[in-house]
XYZ file of C-alpha atoms in Angstrom:
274
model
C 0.000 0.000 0.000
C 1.301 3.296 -1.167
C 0.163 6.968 -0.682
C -2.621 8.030 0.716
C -5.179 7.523 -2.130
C -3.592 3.837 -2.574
C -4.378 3.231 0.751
C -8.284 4.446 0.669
C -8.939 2.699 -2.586
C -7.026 -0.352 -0.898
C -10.044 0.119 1.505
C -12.848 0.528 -0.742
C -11.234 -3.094 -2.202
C -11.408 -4.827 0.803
C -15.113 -3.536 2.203
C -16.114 -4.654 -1.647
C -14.328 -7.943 -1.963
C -12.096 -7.351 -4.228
C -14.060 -4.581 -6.316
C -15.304 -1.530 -6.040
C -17.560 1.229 -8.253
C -15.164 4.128 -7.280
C -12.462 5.351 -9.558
C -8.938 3.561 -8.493
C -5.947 5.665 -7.502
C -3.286 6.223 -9.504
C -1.205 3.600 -8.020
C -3.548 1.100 -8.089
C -4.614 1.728 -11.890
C -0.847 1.589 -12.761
C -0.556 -1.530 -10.909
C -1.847 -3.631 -13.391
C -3.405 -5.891 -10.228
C -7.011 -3.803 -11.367
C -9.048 -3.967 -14.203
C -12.339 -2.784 -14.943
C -16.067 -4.018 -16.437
C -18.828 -2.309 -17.242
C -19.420 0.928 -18.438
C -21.115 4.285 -17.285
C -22.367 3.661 -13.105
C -22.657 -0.379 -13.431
C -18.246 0.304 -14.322
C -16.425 -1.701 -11.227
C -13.072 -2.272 -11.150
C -11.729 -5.831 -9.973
C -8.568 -7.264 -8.225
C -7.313 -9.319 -11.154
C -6.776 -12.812 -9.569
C -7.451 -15.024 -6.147
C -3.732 -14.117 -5.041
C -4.023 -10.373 -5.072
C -6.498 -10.529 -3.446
C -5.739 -12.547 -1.361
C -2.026 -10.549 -0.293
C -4.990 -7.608 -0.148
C -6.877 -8.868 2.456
C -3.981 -10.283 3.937
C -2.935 -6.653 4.853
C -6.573 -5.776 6.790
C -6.529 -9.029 8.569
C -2.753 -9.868 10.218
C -3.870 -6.811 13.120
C -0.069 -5.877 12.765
C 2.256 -3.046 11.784
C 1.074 -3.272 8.410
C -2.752 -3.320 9.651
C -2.156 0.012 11.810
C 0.212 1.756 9.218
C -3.303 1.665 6.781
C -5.505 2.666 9.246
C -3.172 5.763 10.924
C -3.366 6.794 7.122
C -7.039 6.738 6.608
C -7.937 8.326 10.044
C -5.593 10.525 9.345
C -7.760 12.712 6.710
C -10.864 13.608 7.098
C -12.220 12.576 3.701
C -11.316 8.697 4.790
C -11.620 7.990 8.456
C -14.648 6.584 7.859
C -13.721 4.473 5.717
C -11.117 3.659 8.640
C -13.975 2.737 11.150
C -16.026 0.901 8.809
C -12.245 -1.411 7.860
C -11.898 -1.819 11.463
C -15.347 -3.135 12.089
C -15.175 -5.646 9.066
C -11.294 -6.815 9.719
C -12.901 -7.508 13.117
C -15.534 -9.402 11.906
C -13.240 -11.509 9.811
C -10.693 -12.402 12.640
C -13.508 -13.555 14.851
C -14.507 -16.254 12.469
C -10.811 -17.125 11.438
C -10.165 -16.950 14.721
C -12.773 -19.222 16.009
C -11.886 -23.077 16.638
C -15.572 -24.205 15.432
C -15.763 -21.466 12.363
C -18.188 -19.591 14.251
C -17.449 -15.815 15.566
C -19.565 -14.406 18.712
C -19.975 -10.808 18.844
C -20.584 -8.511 21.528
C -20.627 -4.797 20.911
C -20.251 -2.813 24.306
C -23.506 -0.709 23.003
C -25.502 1.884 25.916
C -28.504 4.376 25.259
C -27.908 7.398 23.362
C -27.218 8.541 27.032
C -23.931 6.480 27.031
C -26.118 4.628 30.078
C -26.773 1.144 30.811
C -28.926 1.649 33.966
C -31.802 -1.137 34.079
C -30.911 -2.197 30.818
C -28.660 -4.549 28.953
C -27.851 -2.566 25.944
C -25.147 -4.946 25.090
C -25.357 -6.407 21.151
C -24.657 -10.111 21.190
C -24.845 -12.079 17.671
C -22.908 -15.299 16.466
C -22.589 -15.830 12.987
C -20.469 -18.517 10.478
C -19.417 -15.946 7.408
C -18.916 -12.676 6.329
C -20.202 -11.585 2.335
C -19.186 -8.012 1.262
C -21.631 -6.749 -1.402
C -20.400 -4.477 -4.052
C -23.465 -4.108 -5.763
C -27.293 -5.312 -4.727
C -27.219 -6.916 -7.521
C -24.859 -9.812 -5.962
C -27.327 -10.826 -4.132
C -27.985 -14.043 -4.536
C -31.110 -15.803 -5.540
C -33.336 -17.265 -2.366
C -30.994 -14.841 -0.337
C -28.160 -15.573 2.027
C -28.911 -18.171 5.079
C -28.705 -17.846 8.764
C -25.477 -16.513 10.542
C -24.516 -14.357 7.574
C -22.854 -10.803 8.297
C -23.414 -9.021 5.229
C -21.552 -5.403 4.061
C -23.408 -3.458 1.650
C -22.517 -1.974 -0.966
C -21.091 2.063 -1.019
C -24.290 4.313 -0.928
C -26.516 1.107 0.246
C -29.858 2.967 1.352
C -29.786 3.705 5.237
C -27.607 0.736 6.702
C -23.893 0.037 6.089
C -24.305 -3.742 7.674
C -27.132 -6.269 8.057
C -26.827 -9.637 9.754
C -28.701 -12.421 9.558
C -27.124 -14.059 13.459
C -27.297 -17.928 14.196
C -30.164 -16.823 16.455
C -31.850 -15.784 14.108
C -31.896 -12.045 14.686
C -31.962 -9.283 12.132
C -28.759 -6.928 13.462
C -28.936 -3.127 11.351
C -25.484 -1.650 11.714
C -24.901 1.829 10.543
C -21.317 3.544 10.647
C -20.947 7.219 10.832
C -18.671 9.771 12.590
C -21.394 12.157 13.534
C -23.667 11.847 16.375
C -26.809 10.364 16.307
C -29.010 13.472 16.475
C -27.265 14.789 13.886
C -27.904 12.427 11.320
C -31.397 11.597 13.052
C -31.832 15.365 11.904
C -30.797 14.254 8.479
C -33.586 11.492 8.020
C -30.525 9.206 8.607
C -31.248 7.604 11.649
C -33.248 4.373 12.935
C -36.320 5.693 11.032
C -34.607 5.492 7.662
C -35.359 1.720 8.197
C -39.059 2.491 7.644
C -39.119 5.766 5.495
C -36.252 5.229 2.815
C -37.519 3.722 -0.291
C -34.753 1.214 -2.459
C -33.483 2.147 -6.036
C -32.524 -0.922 -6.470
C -33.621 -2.643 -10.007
C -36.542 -5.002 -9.213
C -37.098 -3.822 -5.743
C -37.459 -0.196 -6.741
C -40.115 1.618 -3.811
C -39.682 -1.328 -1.304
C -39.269 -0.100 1.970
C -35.426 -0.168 3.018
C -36.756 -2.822 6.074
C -38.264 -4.795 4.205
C -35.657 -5.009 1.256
C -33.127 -6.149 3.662
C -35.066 -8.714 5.172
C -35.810 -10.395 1.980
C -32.135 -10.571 1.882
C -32.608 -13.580 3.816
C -35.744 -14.952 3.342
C -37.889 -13.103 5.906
C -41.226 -11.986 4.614
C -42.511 -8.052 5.082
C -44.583 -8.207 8.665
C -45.546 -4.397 7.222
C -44.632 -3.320 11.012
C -43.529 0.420 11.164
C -41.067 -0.549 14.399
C -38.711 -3.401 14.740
C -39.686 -6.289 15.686
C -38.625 -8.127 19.137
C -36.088 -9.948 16.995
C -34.347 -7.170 15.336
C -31.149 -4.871 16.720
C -30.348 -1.207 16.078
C -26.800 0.044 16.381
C -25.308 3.070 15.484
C -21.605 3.221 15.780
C -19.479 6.448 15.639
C -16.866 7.819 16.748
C -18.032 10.546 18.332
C -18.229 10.850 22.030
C -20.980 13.929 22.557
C -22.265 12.979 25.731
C -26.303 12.849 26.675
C -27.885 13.129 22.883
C -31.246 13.185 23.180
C -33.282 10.192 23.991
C -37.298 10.030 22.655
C -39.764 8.248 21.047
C -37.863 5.887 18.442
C -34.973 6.730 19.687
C -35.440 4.072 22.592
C -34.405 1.801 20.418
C -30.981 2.408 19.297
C -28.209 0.866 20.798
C -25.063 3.442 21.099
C -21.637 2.506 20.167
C -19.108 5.398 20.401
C -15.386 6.332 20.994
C -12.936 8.318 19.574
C -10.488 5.212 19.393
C -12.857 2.770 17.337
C -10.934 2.875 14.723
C -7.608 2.979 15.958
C -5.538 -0.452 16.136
C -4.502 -0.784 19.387
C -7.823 -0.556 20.400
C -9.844 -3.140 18.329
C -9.765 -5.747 20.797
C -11.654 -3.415 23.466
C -14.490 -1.841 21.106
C -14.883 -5.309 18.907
C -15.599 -7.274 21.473
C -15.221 -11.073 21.390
């Protein structure tokens, strides 16, 4: 990895698996280890063989000097640290299924209220799943959906969520990834009631209701309920620490995980919880 544009669109490689729909760096086009298909917005470019990217995802994954040296570069600008929180959720995810001695990886994410308090509540997110699929496009999906204990990334500019999982327990985990706080992009129409108000663009499912679009992801039907359902988990992780956000109506429901060292090597272990 070389500059700092080789190291974000390194990023954008490994969140996609291997492809992504934004325009490589200069490094990375000269490489000759990209090429592209398409044309117009379907254009992605692709790591060129299994061994690139493998040596690729090598880099995200070994939670060494090489790991932190990408990550120190993306949080160092502001146009890429999140890219640099979203990496350090996924390499996460990876290691805790590689890791695992039975191939399956248990989660749980410290979460509190949007209060940063725990009081008479355990806000903590627990989920197990077996794999983890990166989506570059919705239209990778694959037909009949993916099955239980699937963590799934979706694909840049995916409508409301970043993440969806499917856990071995059969709950329906929403992840979104931001550096602002959550009243801030609540403000936006960005928040847990995206879920219900955000329509899909995506070609067949055009107008379906961002909930129920992601549930058919893995088989689950449209219950038509405008909350989530006892089985389903809202987290919004950021790195931003503003304390006491507000805390009403829908907002009950979303589990807060924040710190201004999510993203930041040393520190995986203590936010990514295992």
């Amino acid at each position: 990895v070389g500059g700092d544009n080789d190291a974000a669109f390194s990023a954008e490689l490994f969140l996609g698996g291997g492809q992504s729909n934004k325009l490589p760096s200069d490094g990375w086009r000269n490489s000759g280890l990209v090429s592209s298909f398409g044309t117009g917005r379907d254009r992605v470019w692709r790591v060129v063989c299994p061994p690139a990217w493998s040596a690729l995802k090598a880099i995200f994954l070994r939670n060494d000097g090489a790991t932190a040296r990408v990550l120190d570069v993306l949080r160092a600008h502001e146009q890429s640290v999140w890219i640099a929180l979203e990496v350090a959720l996924v390499a996460r995810m990876e290691d805790c299924v590689a890791s695992s001695k039975d191939g399956e990886g248990f989660v749980c994410l410290p979460c509190t209220d949007l209060r940063h308090e725990s009081a008479g509540h355990d806000w903590k997110v627990r989920f197990s799943f077996e794999r983890v699929v990166r989506l570059a496009s919705p239209a990778h999906i694959p037909d009949g959906g993916y099955r239980r204990g699937t963590f799934v990334v979706l694909w840049r500019g995916a409508e409301a969520m970043d993440c969806v999982v499917f856990s071995m327990e059969k709950r329906v985990i929403y992840l979104q990834i931001s550096l602002e706080p959550y009243t801030t992009k609540k403000a936006k129409g960005k928040g847990l009631d995206a879920l219900f108000s955000t329509r899909v663009q995506t070609a067949g499912h055009a107008g379906k209701q961002a909930r129920a679009f992601y549930r058919s992801m893995f088989g689950l039907s449209d219950d038509g309920s405008a909350t989530l359902s006892d089985e389903e988990t809202y987290a919004y992780i950021t790195t931003d620490t503003t304390r006491k956000q507000r805390l009403e109506g829908s907002d009950e429901r979303v589990h807060l995980l924040s710190g201004d060292k999510l993203c930041d090597p040393g520190a995986l272990h203590k936010f990514w919880r295992v």
